PDB file of C-alpha atoms in Angstrom:
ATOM      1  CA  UNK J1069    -107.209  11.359  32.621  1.00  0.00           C
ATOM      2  CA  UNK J1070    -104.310   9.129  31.614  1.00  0.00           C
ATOM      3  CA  UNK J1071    -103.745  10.885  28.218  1.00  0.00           C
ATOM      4  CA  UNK J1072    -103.962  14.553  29.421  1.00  0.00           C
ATOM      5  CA  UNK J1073    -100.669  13.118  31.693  1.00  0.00           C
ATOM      6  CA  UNK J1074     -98.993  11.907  28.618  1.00  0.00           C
ATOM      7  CA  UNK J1075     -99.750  14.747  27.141  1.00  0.00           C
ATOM      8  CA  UNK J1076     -97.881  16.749  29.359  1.00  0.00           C
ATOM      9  CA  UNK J1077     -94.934  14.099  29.723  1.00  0.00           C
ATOM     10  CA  UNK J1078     -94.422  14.329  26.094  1.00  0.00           C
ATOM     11  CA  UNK J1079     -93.340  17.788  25.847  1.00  0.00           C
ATOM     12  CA  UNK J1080     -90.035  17.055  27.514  1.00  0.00           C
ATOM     13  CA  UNK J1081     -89.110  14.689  24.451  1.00  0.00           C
ATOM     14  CA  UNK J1082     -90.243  16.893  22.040  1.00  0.00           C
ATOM     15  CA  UNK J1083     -87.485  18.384  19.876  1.00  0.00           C
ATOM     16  CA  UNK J1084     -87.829  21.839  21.152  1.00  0.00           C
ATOM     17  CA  UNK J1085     -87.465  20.855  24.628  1.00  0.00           C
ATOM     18  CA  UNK J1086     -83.891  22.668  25.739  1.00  0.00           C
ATOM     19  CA  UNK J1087     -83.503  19.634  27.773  1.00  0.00           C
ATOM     20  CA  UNK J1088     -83.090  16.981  25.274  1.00  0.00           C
ATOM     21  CA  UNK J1089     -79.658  15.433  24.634  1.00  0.00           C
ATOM     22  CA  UNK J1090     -78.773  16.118  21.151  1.00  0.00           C
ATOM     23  CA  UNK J1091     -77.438  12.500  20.282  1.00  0.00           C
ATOM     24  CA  UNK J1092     -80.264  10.473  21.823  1.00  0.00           C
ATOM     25  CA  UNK J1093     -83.224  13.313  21.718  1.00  0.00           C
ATOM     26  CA  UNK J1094     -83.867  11.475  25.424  1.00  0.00           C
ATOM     27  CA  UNK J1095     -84.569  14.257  28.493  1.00  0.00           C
ATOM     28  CA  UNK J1096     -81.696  15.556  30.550  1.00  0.00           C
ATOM     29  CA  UNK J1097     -81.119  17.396  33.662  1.00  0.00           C
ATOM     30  CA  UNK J1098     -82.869  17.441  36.872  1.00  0.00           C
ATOM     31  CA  UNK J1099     -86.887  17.773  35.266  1.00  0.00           C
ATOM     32  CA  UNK J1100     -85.593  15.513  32.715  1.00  0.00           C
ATOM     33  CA  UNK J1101     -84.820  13.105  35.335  1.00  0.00           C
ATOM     34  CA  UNK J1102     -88.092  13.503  36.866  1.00  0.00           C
ATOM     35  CA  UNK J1103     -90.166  13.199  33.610  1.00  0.00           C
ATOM     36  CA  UNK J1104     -88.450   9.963  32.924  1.00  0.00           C
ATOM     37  CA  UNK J1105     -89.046   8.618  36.346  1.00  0.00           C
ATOM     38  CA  UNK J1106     -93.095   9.495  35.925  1.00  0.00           C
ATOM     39  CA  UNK J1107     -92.789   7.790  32.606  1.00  0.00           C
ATOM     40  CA  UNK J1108     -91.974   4.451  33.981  1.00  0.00           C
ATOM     41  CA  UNK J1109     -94.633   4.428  36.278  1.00  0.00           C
ATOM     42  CA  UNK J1110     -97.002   4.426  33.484  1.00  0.00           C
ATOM     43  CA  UNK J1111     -98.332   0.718  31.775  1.00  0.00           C
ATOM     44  CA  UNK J1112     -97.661  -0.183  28.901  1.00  0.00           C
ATOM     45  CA  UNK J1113    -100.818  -0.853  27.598  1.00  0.00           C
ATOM     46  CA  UNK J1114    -102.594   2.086  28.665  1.00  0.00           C
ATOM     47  CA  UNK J1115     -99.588   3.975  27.517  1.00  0.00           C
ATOM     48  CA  UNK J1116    -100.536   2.802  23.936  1.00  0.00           C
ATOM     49  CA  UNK J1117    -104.156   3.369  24.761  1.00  0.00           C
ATOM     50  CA  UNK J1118    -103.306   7.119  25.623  1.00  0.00           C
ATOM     51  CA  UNK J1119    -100.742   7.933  22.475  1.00  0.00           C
ATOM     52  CA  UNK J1120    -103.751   6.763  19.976  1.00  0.00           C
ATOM     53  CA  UNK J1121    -106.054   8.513  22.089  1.00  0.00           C
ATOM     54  CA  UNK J1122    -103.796  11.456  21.843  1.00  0.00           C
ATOM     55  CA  UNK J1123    -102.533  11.162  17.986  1.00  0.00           C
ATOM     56  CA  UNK J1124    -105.239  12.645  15.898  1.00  0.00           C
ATOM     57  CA  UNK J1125    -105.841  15.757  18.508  1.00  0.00           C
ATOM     58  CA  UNK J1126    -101.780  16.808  18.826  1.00  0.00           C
ATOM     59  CA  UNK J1127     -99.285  18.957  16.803  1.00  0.00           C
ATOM     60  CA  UNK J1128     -96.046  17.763  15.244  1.00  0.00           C
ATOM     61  CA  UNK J1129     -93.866  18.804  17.971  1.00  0.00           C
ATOM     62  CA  UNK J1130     -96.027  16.372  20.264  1.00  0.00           C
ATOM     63  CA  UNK J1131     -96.316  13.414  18.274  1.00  0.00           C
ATOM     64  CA  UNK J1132     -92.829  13.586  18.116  1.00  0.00           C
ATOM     65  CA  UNK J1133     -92.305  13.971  21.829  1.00  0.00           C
ATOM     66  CA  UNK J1134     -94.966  10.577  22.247  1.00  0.00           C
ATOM     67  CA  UNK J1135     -92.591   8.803  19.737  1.00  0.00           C
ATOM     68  CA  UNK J1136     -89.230   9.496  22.059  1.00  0.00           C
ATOM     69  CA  UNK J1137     -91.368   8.606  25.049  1.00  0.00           C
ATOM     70  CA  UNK J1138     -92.372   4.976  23.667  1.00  0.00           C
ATOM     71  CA  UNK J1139     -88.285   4.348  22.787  1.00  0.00           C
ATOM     72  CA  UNK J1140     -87.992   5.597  26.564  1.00  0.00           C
ATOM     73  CA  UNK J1141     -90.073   3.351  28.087  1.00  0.00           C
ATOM     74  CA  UNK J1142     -87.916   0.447  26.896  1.00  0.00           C
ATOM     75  CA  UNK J1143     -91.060  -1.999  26.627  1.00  0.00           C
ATOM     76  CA  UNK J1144     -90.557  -3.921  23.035  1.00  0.00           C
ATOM     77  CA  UNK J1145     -94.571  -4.714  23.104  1.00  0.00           C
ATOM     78  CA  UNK J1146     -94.710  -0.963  22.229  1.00  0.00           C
ATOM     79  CA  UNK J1147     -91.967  -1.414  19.460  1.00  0.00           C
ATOM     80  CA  UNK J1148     -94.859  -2.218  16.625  1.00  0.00           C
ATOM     81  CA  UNK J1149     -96.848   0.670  17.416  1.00  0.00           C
ATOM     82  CA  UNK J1150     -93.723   2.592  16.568  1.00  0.00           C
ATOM     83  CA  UNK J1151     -93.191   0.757  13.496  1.00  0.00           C
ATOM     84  CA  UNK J1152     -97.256   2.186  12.239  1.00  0.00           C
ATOM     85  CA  UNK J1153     -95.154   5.366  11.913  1.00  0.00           C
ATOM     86  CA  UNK J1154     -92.274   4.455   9.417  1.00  0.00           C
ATOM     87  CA  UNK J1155     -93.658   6.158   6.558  1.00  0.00           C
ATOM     88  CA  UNK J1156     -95.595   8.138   7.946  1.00  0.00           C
ATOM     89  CA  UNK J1157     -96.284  11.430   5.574  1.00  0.00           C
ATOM     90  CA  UNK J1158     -94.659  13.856   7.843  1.00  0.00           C
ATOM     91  CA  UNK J1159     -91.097  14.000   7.480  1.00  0.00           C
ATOM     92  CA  UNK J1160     -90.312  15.101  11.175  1.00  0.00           C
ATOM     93  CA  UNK J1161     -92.684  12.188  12.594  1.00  0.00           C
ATOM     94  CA  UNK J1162     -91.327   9.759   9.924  1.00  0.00           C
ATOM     95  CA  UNK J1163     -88.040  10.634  11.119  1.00  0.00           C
ATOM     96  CA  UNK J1164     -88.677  10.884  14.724  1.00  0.00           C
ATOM     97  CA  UNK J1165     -90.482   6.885  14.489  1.00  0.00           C
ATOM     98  CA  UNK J1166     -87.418   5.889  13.219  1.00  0.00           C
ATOM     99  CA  UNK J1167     -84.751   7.292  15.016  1.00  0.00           C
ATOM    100  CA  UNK J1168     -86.761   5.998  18.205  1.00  0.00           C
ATOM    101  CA  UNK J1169     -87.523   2.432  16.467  1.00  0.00           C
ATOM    102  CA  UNK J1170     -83.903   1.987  16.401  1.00  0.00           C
ATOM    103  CA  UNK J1171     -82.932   3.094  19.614  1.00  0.00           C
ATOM    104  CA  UNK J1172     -85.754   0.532  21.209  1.00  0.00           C
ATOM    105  CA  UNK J1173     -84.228  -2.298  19.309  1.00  0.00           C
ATOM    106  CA  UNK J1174     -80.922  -0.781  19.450  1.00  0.00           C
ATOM    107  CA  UNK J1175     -80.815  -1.941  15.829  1.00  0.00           C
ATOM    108  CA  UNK J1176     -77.321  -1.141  13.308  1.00  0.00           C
ATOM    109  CA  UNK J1177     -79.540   0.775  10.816  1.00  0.00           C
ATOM    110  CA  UNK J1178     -82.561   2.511  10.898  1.00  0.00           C
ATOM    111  CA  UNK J1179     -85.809   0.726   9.599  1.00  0.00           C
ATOM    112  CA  UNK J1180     -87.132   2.660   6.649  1.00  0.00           C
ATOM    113  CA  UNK J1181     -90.139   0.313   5.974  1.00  0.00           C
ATOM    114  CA  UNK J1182     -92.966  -1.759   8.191  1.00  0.00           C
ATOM    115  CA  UNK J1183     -91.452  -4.647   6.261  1.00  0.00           C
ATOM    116  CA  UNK J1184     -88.117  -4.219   7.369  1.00  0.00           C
ATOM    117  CA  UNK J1185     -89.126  -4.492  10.767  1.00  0.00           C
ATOM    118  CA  UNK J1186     -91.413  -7.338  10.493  1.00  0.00           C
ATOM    119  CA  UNK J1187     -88.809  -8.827   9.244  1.00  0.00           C
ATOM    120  CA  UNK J1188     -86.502  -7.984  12.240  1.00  0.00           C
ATOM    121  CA  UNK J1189     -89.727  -9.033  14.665  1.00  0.00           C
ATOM    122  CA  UNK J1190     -90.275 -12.112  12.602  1.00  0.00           C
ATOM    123  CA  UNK J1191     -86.593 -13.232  13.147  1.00  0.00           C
ATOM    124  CA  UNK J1192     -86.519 -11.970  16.950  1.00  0.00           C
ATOM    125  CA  UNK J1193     -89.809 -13.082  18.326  1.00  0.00           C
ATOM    126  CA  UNK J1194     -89.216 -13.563  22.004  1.00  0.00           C
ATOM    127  CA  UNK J1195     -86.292 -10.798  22.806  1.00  0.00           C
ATOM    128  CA  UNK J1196     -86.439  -8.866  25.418  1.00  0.00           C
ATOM    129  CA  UNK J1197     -84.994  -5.522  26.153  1.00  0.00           C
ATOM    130  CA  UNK J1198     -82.317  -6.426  28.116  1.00  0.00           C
ATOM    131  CA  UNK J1199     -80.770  -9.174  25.560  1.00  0.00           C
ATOM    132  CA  UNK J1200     -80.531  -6.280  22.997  1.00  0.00           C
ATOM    133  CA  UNK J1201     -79.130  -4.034  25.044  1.00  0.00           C
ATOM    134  CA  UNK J1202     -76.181  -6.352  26.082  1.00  0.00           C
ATOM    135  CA  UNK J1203     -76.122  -7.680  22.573  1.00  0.00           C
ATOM    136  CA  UNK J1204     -75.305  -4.125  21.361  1.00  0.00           C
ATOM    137  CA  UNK J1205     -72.850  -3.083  24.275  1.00  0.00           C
ATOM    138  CA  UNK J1206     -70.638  -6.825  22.579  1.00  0.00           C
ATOM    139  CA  UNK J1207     -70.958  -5.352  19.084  1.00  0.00           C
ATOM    140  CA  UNK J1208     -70.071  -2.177  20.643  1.00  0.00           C
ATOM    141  CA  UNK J1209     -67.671  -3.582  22.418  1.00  0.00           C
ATOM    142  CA  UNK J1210     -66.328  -5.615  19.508  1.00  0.00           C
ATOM    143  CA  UNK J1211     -66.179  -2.796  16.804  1.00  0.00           C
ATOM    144  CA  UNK J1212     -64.165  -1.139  19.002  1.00  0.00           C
ATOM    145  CA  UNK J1213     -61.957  -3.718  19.580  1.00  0.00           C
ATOM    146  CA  UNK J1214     -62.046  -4.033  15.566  1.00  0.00           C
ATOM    147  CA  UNK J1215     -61.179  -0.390  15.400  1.00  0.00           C
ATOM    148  CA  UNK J1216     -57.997  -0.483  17.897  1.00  0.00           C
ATOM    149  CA  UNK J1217     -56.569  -3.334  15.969  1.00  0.00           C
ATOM    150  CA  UNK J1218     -56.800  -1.571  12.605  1.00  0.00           C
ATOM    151  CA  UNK J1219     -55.183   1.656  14.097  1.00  0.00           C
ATOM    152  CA  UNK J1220     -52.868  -0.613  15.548  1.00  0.00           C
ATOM    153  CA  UNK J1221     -51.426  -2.454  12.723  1.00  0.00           C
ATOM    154  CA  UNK J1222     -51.693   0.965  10.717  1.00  0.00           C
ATOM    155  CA  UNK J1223     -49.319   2.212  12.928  1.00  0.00           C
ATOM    156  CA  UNK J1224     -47.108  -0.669  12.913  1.00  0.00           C
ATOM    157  CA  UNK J1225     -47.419  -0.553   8.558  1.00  0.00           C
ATOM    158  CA  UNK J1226     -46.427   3.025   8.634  1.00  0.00           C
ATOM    159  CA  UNK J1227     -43.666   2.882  10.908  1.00  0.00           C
ATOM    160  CA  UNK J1228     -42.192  -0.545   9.201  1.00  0.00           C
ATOM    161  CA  UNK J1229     -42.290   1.620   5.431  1.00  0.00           C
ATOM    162  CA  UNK J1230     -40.190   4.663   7.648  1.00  0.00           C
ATOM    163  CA  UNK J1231     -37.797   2.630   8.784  1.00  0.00           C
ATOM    164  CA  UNK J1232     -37.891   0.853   5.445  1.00  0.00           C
ATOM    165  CA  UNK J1233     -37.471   4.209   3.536  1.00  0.00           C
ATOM    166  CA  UNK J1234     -34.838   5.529   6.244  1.00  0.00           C
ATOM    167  CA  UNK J1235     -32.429   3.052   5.665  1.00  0.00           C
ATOM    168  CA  UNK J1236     -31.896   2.423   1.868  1.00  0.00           C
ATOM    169  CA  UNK J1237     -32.293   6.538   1.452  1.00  0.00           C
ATOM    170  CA  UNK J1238     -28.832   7.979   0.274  1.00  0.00           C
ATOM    171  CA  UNK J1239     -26.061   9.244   1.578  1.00  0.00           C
ATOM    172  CA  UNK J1240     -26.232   7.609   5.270  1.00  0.00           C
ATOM    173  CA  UNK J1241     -28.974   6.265   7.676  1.00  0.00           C
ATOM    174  CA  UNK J1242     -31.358   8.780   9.681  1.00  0.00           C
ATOM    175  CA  UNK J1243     -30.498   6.957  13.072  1.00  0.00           C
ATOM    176  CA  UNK J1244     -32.409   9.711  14.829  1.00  0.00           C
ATOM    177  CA  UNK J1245     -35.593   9.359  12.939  1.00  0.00           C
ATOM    178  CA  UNK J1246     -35.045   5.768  13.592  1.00  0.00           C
ATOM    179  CA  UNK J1247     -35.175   5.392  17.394  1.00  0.00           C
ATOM    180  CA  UNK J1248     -38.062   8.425  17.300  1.00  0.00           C
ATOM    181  CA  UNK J1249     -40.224   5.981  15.005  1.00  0.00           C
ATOM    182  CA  UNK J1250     -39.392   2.808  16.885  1.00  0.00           C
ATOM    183  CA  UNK J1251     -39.010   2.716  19.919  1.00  0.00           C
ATOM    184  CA  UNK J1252     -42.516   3.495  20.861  1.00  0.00           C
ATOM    185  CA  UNK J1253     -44.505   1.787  23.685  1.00  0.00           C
ATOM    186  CA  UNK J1254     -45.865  -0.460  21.558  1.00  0.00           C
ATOM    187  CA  UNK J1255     -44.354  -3.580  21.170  1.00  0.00           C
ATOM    188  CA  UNK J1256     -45.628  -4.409  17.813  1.00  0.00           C
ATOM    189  CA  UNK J1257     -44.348  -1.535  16.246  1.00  0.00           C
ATOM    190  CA  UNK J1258     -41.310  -2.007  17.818  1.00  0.00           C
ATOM    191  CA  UNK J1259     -41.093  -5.962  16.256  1.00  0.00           C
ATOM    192  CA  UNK J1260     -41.945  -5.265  12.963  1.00  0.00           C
ATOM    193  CA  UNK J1261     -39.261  -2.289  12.771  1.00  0.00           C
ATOM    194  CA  UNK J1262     -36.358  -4.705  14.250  1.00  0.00           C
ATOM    195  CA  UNK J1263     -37.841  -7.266  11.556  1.00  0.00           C
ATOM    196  CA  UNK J1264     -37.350  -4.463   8.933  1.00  0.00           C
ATOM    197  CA  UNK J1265     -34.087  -3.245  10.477  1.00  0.00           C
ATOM    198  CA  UNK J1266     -32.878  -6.937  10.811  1.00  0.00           C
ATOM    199  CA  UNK J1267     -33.373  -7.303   7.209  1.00  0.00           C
ATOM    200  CA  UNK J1268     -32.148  -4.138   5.775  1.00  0.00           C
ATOM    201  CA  UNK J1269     -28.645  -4.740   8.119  1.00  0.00           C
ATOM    202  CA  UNK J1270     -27.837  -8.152   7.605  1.00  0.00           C
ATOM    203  CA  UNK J1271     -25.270  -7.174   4.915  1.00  0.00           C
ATOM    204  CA  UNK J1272     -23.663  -4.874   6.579  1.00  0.00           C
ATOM    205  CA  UNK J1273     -23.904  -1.152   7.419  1.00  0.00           C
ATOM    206  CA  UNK J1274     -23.270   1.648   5.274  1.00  0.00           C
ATOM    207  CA  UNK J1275     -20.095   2.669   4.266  1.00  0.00           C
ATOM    208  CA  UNK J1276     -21.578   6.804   4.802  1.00  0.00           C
ATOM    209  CA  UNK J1277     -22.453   6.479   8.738  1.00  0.00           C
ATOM    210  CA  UNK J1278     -22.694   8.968  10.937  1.00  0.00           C
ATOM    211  CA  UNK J1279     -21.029   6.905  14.119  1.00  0.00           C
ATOM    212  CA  UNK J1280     -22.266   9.249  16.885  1.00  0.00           C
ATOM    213  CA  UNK J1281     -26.128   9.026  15.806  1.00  0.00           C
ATOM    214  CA  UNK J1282     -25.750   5.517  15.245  1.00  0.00           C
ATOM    215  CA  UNK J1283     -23.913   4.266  18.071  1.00  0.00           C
ATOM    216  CA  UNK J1284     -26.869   6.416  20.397  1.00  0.00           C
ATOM    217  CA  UNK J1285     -29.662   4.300  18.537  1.00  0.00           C
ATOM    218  CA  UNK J1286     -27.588   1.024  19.540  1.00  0.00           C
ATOM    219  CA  UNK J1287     -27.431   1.816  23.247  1.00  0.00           C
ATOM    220  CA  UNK J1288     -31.222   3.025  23.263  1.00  0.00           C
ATOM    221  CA  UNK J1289     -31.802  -0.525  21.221  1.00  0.00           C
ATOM    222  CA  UNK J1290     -29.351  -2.772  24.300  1.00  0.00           C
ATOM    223  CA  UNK J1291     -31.315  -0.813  27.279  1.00  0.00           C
ATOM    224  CA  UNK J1292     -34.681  -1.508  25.994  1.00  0.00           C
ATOM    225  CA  UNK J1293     -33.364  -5.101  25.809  1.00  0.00           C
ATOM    226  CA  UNK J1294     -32.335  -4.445  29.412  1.00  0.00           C
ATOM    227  CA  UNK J1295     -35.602  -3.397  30.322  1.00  0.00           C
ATOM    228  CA  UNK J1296     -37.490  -6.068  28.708  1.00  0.00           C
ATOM    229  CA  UNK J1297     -39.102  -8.669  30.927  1.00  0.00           C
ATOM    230  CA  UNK J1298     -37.351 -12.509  30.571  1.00  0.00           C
ATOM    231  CA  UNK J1299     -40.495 -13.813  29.044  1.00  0.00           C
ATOM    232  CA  UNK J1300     -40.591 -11.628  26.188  1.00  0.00           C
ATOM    233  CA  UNK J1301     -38.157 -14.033  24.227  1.00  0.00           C
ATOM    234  CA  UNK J1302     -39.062 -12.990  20.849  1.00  0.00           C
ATOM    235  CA  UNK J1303     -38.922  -9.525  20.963  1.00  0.00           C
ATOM    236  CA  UNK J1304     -35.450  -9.795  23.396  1.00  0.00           C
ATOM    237  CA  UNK J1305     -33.878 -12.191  20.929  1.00  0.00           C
ATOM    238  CA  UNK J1306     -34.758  -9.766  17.804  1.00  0.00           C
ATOM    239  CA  UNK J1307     -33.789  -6.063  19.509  1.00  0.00           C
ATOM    240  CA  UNK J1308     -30.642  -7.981  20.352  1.00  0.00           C
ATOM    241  CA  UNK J1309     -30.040  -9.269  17.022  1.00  0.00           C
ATOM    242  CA  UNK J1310     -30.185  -5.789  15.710  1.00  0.00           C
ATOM    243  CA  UNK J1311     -28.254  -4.031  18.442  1.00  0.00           C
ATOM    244  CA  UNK J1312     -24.916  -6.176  16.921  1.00  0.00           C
ATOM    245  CA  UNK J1313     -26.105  -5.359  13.120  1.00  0.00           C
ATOM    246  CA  UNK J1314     -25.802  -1.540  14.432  1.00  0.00           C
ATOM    247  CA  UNK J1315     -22.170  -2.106  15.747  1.00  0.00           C
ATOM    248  CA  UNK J1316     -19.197  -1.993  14.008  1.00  0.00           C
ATOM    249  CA  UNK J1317     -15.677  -3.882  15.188  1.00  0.00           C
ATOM    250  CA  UNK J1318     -14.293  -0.387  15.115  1.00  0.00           C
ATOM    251  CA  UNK J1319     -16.344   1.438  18.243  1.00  0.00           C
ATOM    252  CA  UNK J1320     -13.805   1.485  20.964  1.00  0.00           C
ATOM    253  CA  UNK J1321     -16.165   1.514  24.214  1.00  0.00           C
ATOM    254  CA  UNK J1322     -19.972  -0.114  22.188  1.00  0.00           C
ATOM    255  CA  UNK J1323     -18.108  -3.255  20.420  1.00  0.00           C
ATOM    256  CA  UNK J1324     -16.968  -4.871  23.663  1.00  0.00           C
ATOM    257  CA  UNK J1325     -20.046  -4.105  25.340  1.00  0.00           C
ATOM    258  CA  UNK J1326     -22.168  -5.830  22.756  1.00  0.00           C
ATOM    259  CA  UNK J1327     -19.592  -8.552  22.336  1.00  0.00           C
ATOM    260  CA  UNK J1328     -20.080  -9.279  26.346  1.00  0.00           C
ATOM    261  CA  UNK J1329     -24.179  -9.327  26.300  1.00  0.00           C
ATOM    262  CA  UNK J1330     -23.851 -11.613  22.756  1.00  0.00           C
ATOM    263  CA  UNK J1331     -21.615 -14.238  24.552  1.00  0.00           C
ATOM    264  CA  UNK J1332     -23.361 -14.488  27.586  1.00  0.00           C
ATOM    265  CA  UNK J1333     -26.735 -14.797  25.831  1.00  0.00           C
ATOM    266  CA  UNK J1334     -25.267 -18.183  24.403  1.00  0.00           C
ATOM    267  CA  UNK J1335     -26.247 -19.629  27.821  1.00  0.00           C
ATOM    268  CA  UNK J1336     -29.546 -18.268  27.832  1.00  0.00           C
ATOM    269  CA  UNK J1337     -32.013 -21.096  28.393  1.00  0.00           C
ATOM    270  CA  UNK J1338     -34.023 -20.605  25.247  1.00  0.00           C
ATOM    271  CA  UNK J1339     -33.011 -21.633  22.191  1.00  0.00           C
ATOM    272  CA  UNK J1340     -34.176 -18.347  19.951  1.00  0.00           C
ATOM    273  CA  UNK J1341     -31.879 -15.970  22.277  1.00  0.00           C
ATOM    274  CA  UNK J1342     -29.021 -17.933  22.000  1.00  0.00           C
ATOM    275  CA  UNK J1343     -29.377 -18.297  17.726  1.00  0.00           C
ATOM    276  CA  UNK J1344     -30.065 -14.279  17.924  1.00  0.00           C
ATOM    277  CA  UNK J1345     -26.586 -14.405  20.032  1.00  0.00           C
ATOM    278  CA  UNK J1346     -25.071 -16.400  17.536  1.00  0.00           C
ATOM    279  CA  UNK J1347     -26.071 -14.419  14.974  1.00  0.00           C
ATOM    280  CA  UNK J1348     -24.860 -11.138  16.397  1.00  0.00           C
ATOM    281  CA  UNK J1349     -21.611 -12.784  16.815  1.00  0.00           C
ATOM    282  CA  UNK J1350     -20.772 -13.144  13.291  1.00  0.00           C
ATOM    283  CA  UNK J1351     -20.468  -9.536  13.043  1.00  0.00           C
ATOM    284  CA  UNK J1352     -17.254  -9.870  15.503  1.00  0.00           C
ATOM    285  CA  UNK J1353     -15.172 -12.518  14.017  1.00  0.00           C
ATOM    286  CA  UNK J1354     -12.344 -12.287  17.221  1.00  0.00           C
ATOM    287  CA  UNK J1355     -10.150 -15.353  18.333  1.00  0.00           C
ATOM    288  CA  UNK J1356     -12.525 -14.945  21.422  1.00  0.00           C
ATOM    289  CA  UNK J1357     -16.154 -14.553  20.115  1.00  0.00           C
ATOM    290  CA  UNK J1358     -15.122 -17.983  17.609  1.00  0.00           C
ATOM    291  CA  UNK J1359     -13.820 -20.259  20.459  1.00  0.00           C
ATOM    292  CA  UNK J1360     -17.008 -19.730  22.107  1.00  0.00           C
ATOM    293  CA  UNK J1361     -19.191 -20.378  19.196  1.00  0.00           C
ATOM    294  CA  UNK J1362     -16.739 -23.567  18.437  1.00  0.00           C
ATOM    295  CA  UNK J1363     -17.239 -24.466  22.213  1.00  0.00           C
ATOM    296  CA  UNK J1364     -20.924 -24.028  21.866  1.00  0.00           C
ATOM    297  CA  UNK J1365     -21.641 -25.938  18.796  1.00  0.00           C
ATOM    298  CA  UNK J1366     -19.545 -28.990  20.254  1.00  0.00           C
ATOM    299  CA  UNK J1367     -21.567 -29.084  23.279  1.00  0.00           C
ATOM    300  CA  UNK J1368     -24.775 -28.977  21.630  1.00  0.00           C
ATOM    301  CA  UNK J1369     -23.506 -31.855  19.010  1.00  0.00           C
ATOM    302  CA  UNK J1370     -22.800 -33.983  22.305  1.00  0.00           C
ATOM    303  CA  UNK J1371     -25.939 -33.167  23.599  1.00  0.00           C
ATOM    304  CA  UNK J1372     -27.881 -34.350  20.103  1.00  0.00           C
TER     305      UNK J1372
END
């Protein structure tokens, strides 16, 4: 008979089964495998038929193994027959109905009550399996996404505040701690420290510098610039902005250098690279570097 078969199925959802996957309580490994195979050969229906048949004549251990096996057979006609044993007064079925009442519906929480999930049923009358199942991979999906962007701009928060905190601390800028913090794969991070950076320099550096560490940070800063693709306008125009705050007139072989990329960025053919340019170039108040801005700003009046 149908029920002895169940019967026998069960025990491989039961929770002393050493087969069972510990997060889902579904069967594993090669009998696993089987068992779950047999169990979607059975109807629905009579699969219901059986487990009442079955319920008053079994042990804990089995009813709990029946419950598992109705969540397996991912049929939502079975999901109210579930929901009879909510509250039940055995802890270990209560809490075995539940667990496997939510991983049918694939529901956030647990239901607790029968009136909780009539109220679910009530509000999803015609769903089927399958439109819960890819609802909950997009939530999934989603809170992860959720997740990576909160990590993400934690990251970016954190490294802003270090950068912050390395260069007003006294005597001298951490340069070295700098370019660890920043210049990360990320992007972001790497924006809102230039933002930070671009702020903290725009009076001037330091009088207590240490030149070595500082002029290594500026050359890391110019070949990321180097690196960066064309389109990337925003982030190219900023880490170039910075590289000429990290400069000083002084630095034999790094001011000319810098000088160089800043004037030929004033013919770059977007307008935010060549104000970033401009901007650098105030730092280097030469005969030369003023000519060009004088040339510049007369072509662009002609132009307007």
């Amino acid at each position: 008979m149908l029920f002895r078969s169940v019967a026998a199925l069960a025990r491989f959802w039961s929770a002393a089964a050493c087969n069972v996957a510990p997060s889902t309580q579904l069967p594993v490994g090669n009998e696993g495998a089987l068992a779950r195979l047999a169990l979607q050969e059975i109807n629905a229906r009579e699969f219901e038929d059986a487990v009442r048949t079955l319920w008053p004549l079994t042990d804990v251990a089995t009813k709990e193994g029946l419950l598992r096996c109705i969540a397996d057979l991912q049929q939502l006609y079975l999901a109210p027959l579930l929901a009879e044993f909510l509250e039940d007064p055995d802890p270990a079925v209560r809490a075995a109905a539940r667990a496997s009442l939510r991983l049918l519906t694939f529901h956030e929480s647990e239901f607790t009550t029968k009136e909780l999930f009539a109220d679910w049923l009530l509000r999803n009358p015609s769903v089927r399996y399958v439109d819960l199942a890819e609802r909950a991979a997009r939530e999934a999906e989603a809170r992860t996404e959720r997740a990576r962007q909160v990590q993400m701009q934690d990251s970016i928060d954190r490294a802003s505040e270090f950068v912050r905190a390395m260069t007003s601390r006294k005597p001298g800028i951490d340069w070295a701690a700098i370019q660890t913090r920043m210049l990360v794969d990320s992007d972001k991070v790497l924006g809102a420290c230039l933002a930070v950076l671009a702020e903290s320099l725009a009076a001037g550096l330091p009088a207590d510098d240490s030149a070595q560490a500082r002029q290594a940070f500026c050359r890391a800063l110019l070949q990321r610039w180097r690196v960066l693709a064309a389109d990337q306008i925003s982030l190219r125009s900023k880490l170039l902005e910075v590289v000429a705050y990290t400069v000083r007139v002084e630095d034999a072989e790094l001011a000319p250098e810098v000088i160089a990329v800043l004037l030929s960025q004033l013919e770059a053919t977007s307008a935010e690279e060549q104000m970033a340019a401009l901007r650098g170039l105030r730092r280097f108040p030469t005969v030369d570097t003023r000519s060009r801005v004088v040339r510049m700003a007369r072509a662009l009046d002609r132009k307007s």
